[in-house]
PDB file of C-alpha atoms in Angstrom:
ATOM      1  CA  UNK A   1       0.000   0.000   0.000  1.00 51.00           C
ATOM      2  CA  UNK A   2       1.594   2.953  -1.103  1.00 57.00           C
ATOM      3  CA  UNK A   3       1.620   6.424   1.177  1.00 51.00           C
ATOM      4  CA  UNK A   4      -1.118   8.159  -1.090  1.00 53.00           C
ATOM      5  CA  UNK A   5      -3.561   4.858  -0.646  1.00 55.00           C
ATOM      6  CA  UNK A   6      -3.132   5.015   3.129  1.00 51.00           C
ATOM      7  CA  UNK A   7      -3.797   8.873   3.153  1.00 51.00           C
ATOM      8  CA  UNK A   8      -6.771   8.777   1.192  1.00 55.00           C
ATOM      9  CA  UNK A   9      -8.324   5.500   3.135  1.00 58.00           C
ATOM     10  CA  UNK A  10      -7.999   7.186   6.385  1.00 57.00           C
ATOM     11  CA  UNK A  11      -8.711  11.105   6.422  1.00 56.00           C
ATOM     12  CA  UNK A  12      -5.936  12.808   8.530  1.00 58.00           C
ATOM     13  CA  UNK A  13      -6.089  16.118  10.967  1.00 58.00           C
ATOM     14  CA  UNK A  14      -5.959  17.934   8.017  1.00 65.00           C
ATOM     15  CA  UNK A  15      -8.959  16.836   5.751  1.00 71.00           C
ATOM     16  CA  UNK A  16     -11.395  17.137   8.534  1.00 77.00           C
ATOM     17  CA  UNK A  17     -15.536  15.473   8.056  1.00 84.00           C
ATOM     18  CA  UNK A  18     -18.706  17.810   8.603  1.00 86.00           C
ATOM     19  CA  UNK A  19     -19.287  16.548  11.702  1.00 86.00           C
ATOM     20  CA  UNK A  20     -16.030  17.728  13.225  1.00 87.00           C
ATOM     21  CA  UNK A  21     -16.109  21.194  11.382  1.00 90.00           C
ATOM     22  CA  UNK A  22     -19.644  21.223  13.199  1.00 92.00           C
ATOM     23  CA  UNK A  23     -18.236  20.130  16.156  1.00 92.00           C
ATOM     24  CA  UNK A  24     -15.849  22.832  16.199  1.00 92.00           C
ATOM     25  CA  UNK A  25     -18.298  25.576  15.343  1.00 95.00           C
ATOM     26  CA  UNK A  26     -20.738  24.566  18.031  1.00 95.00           C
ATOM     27  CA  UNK A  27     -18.359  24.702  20.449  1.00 94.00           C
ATOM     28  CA  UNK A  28     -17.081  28.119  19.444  1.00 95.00           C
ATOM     29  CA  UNK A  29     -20.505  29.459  19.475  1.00 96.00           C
ATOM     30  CA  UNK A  30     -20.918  27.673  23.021  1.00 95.00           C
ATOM     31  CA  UNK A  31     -17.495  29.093  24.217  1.00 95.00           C
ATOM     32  CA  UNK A  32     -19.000  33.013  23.283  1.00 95.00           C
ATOM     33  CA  UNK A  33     -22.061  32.031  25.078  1.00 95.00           C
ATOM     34  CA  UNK A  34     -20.778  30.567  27.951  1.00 93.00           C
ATOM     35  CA  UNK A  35     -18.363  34.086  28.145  1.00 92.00           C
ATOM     36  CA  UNK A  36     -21.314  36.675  27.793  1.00 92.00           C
ATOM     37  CA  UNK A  37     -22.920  34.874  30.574  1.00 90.00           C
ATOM     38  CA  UNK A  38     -19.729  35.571  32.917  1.00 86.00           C
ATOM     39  CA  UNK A  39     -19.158  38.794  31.712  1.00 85.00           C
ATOM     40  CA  UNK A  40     -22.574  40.192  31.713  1.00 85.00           C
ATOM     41  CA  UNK A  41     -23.819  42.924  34.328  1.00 79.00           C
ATOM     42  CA  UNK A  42     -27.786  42.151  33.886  1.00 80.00           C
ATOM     43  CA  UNK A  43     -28.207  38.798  35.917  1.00 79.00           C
ATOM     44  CA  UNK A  44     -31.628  37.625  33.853  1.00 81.00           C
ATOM     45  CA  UNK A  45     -29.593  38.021  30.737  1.00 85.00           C
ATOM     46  CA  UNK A  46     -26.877  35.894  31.961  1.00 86.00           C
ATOM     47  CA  UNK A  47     -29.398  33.160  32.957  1.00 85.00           C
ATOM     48  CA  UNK A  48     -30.423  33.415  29.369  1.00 88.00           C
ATOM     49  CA  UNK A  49     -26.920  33.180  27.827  1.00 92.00           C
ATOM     50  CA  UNK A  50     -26.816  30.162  30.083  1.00 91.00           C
ATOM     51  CA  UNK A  51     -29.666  28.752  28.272  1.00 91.00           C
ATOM     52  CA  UNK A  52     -27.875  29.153  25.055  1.00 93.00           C
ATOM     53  CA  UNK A  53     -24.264  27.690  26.667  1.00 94.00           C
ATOM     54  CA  UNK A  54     -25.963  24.253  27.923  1.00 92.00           C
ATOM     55  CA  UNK A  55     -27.768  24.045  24.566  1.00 93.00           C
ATOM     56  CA  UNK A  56     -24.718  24.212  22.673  1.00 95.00           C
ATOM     57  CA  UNK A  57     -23.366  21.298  25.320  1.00 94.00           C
ATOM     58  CA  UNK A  58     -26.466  19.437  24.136  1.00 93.00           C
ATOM     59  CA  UNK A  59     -25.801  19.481  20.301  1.00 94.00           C
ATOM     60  CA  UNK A  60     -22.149  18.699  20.924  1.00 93.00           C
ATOM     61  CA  UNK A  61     -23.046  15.683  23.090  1.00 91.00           C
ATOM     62  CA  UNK A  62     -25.492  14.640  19.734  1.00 91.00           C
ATOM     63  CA  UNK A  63     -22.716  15.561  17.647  1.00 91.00           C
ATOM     64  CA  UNK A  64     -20.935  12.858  19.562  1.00 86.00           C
ATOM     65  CA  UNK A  65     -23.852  10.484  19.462  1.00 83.00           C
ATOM     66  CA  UNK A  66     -24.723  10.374  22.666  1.00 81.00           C
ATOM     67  CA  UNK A  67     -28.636  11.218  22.697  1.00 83.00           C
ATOM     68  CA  UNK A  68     -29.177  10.070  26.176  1.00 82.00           C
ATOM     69  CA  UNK A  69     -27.028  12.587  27.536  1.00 83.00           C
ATOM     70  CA  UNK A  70     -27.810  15.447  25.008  1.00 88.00           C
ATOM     71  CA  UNK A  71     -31.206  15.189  26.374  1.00 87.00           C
ATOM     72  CA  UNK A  72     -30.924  14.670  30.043  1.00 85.00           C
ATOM     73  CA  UNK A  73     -28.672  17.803  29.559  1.00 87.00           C
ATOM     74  CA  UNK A  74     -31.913  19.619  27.476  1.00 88.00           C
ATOM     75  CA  UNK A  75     -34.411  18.326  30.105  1.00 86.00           C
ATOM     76  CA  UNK A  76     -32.230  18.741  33.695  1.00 84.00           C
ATOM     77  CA  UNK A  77     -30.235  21.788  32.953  1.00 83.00           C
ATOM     78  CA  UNK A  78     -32.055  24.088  30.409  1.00 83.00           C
ATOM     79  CA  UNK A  79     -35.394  22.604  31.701  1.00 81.00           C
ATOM     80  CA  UNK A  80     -35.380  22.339  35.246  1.00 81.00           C
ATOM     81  CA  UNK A  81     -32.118  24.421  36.545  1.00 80.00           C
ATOM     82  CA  UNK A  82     -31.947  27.468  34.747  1.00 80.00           C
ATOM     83  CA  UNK A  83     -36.068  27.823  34.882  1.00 80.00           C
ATOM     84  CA  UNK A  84     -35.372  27.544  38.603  1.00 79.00           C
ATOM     85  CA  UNK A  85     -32.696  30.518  38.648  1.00 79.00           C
ATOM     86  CA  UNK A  86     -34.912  32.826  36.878  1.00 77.00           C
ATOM     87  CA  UNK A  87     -37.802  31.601  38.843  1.00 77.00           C
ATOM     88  CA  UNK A  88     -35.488  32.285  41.874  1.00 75.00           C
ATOM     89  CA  UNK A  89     -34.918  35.678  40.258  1.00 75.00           C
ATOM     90  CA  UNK A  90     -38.448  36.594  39.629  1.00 75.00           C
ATOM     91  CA  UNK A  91     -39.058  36.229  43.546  1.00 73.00           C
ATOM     92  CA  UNK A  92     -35.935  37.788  45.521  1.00 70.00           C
ATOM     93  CA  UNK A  93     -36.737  40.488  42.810  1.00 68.00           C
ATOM     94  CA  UNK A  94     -33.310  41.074  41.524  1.00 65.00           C
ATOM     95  CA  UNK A  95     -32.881  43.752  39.264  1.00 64.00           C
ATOM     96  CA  UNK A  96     -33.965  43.744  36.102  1.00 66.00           C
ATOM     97  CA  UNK A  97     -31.207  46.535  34.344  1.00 64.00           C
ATOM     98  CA  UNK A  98     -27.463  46.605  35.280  1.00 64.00           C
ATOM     99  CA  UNK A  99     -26.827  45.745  38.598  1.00 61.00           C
ATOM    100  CA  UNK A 100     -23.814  47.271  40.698  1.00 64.00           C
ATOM    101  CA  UNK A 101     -22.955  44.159  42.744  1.00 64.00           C
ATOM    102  CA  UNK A 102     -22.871  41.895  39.829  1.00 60.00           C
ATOM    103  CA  UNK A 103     -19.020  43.609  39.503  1.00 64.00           C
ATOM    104  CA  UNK A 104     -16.710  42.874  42.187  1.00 70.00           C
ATOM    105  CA  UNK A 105     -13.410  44.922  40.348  1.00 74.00           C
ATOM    106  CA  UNK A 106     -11.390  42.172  40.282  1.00 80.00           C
ATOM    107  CA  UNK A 107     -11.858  40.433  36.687  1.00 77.00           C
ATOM    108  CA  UNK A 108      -7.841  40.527  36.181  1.00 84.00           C
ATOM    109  CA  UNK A 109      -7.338  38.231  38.941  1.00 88.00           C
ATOM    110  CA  UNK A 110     -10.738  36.223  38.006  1.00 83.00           C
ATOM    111  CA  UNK A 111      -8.823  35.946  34.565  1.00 84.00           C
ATOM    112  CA  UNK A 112      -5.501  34.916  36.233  1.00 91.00           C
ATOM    113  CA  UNK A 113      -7.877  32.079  37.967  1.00 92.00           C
ATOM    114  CA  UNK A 114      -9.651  31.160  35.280  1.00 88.00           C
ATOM    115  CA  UNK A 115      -7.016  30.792  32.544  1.00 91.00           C
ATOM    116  CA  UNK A 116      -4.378  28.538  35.747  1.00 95.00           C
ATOM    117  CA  UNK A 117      -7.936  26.533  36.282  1.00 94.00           C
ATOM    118  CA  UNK A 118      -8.504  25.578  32.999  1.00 91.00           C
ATOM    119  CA  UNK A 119      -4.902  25.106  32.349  1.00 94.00           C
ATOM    120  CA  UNK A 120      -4.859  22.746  34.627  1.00 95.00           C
ATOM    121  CA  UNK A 121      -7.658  20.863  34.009  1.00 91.00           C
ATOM    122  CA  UNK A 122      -6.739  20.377  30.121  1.00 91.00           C
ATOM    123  CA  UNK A 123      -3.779  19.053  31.618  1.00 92.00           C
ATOM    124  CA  UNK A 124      -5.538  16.749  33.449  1.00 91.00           C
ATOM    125  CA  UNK A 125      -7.598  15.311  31.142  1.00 86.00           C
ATOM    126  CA  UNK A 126      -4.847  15.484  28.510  1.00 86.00           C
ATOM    127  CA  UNK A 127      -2.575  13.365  30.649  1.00 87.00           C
ATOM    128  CA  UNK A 128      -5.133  11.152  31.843  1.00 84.00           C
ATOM    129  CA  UNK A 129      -6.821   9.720  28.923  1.00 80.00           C
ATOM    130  CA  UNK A 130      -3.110   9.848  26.939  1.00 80.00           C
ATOM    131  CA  UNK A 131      -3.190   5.747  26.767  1.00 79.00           C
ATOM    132  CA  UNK A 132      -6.852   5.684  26.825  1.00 72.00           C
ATOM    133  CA  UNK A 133      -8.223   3.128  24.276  1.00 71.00           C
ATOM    134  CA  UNK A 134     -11.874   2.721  22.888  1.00 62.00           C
ATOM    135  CA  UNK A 135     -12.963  -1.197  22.979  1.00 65.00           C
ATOM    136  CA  UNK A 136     -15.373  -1.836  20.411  1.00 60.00           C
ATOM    137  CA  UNK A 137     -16.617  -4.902  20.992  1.00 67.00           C
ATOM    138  CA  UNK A 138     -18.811  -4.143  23.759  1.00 66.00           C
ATOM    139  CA  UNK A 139     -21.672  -1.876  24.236  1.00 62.00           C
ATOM    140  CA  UNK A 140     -20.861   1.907  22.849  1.00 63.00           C
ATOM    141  CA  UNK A 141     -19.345   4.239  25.989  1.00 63.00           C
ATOM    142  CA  UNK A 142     -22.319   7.100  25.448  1.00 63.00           C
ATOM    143  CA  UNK A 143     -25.231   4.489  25.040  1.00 69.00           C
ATOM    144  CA  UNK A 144     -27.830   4.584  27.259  1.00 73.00           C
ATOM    145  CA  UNK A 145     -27.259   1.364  28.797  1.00 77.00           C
ATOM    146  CA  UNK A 146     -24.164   2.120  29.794  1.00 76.00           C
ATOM    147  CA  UNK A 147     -24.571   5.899  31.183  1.00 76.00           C
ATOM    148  CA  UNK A 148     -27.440   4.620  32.642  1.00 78.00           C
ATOM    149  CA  UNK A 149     -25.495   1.611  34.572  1.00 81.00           C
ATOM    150  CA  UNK A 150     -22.876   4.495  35.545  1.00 80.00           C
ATOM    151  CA  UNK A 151     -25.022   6.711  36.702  1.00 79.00           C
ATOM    152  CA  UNK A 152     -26.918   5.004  39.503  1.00 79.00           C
ATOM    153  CA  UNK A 153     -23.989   3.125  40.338  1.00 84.00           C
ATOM    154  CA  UNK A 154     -21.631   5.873  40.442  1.00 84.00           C
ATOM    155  CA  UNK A 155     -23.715   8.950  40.675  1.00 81.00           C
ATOM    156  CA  UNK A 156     -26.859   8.810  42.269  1.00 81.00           C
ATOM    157  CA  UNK A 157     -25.858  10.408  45.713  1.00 84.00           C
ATOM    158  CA  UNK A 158     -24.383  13.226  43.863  1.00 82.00           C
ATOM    159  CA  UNK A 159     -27.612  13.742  42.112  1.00 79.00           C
ATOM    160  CA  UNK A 160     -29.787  14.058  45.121  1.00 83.00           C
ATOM    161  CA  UNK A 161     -27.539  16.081  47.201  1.00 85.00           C
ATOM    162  CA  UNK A 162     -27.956  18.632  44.159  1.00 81.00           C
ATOM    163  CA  UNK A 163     -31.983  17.995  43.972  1.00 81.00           C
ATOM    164  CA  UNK A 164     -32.223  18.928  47.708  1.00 86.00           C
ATOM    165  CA  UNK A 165     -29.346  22.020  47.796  1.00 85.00           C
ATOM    166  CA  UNK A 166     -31.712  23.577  44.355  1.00 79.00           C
ATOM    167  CA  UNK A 167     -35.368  22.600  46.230  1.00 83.00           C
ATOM    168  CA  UNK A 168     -33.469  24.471  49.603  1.00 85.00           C
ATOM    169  CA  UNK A 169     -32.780  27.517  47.324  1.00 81.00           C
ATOM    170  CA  UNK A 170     -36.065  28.207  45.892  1.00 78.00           C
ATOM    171  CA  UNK A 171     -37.267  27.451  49.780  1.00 83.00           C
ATOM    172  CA  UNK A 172     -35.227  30.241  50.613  1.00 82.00           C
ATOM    173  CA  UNK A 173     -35.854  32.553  47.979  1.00 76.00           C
ATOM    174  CA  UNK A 174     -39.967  31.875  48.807  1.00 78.00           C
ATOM    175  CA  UNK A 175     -39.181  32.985  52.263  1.00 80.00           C
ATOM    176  CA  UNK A 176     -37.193  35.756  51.054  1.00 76.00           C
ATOM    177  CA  UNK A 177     -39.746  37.429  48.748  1.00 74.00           C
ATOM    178  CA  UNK A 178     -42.485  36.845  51.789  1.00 72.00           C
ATOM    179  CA  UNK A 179     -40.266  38.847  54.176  1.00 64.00           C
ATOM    180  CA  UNK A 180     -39.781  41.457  51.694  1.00 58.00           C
ATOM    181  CA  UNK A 181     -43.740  41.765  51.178  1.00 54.00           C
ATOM    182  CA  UNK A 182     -44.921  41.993  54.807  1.00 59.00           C
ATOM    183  CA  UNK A 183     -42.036  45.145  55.656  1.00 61.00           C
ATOM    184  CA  UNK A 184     -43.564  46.907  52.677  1.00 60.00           C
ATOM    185  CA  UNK A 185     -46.731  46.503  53.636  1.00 57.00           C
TER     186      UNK A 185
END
């Protein structure tokens, strides 16, 4: 098999399919998302933006053919979560406009943090799945037999703790909004 035979049986880094150019755009589009809803000063917007960033996650994790996931992350996150921030919002009555506390004055030491953090944890991943290989001759690794198995082996405590700290938070923001009623009235 000559050199030009191998290259053109098995498409390189450099002749890349639709699905990875998608891939790649998706995420870029998630990336801006996911940025405008750190950087903004209005807090409903951000939980908007936020809407957009975990959709984005969503068609990645179908780009990678993992449906199960892609819409546990549509139904838990963008369904449930962030319609329980801006529920939370609605009642503590947040403002609506710019808001002055939203901007604590030190975003060049949040940057410093954020750019060490995720250096770090592409490092991480990077070094830990460097001999990782893919067996394919059992069930595929995003199928929803075996997330499913994972999950309520691996993760089930993890996934209550977080049902009770969100159901404590709109508890609190209820209690909040009835406190605030009663000293204006």
């Amino acid at each position: 098999m000559t050199l030009a035979a191998a290259a053109a049986s098995h498409p390189g880094f450099l002749s890349p399919t639709g699905v990875e150019i998608a891939f790649v755009l998706v995420g870029l589009a998630t990336f801006g998302a996911a940025l405008v809803t750190v950087t903004t000063k209005q807090l409903v917007h951000a939980a908007l933006w936020l809407v957009v960033a975990l959709g984005g996650l969503a068609v990645e994790y179908l780009l990678l053919t993992a449906e199960f996931i892609a819409w546990v992350q549509v139904l838990i996150y963008v369904g449930s979560v962030v319609v329980l921030l801006l529920f939370g919002l609605m009642l503590t009555r947040a403002p609506i406009g710019r808001s002055p506390d939203a901007d604590s004055g030190n975003r060049w030491a949040a940057l410093a943090v954020a750019l060490a953090s995720a250096g770090v944890l592409v490092w991480v991943v990077v070094d830990a799945f460097r001999t990782t290989w893919i067996d394919l001759g059992r069930a595929a690794q995003g199928s929803t037999e075996v997330t499913g198995a994972f999950l309520f082996r691996h993760w089930v405590l993890p996934f209550e703790a977080l049902s009770v700290l969100l159901l404590a938070a709109l508890v609190g923001a209820i209690v909040l909004s009835r406190k605030r009623g009663k000293e204006q009235s």
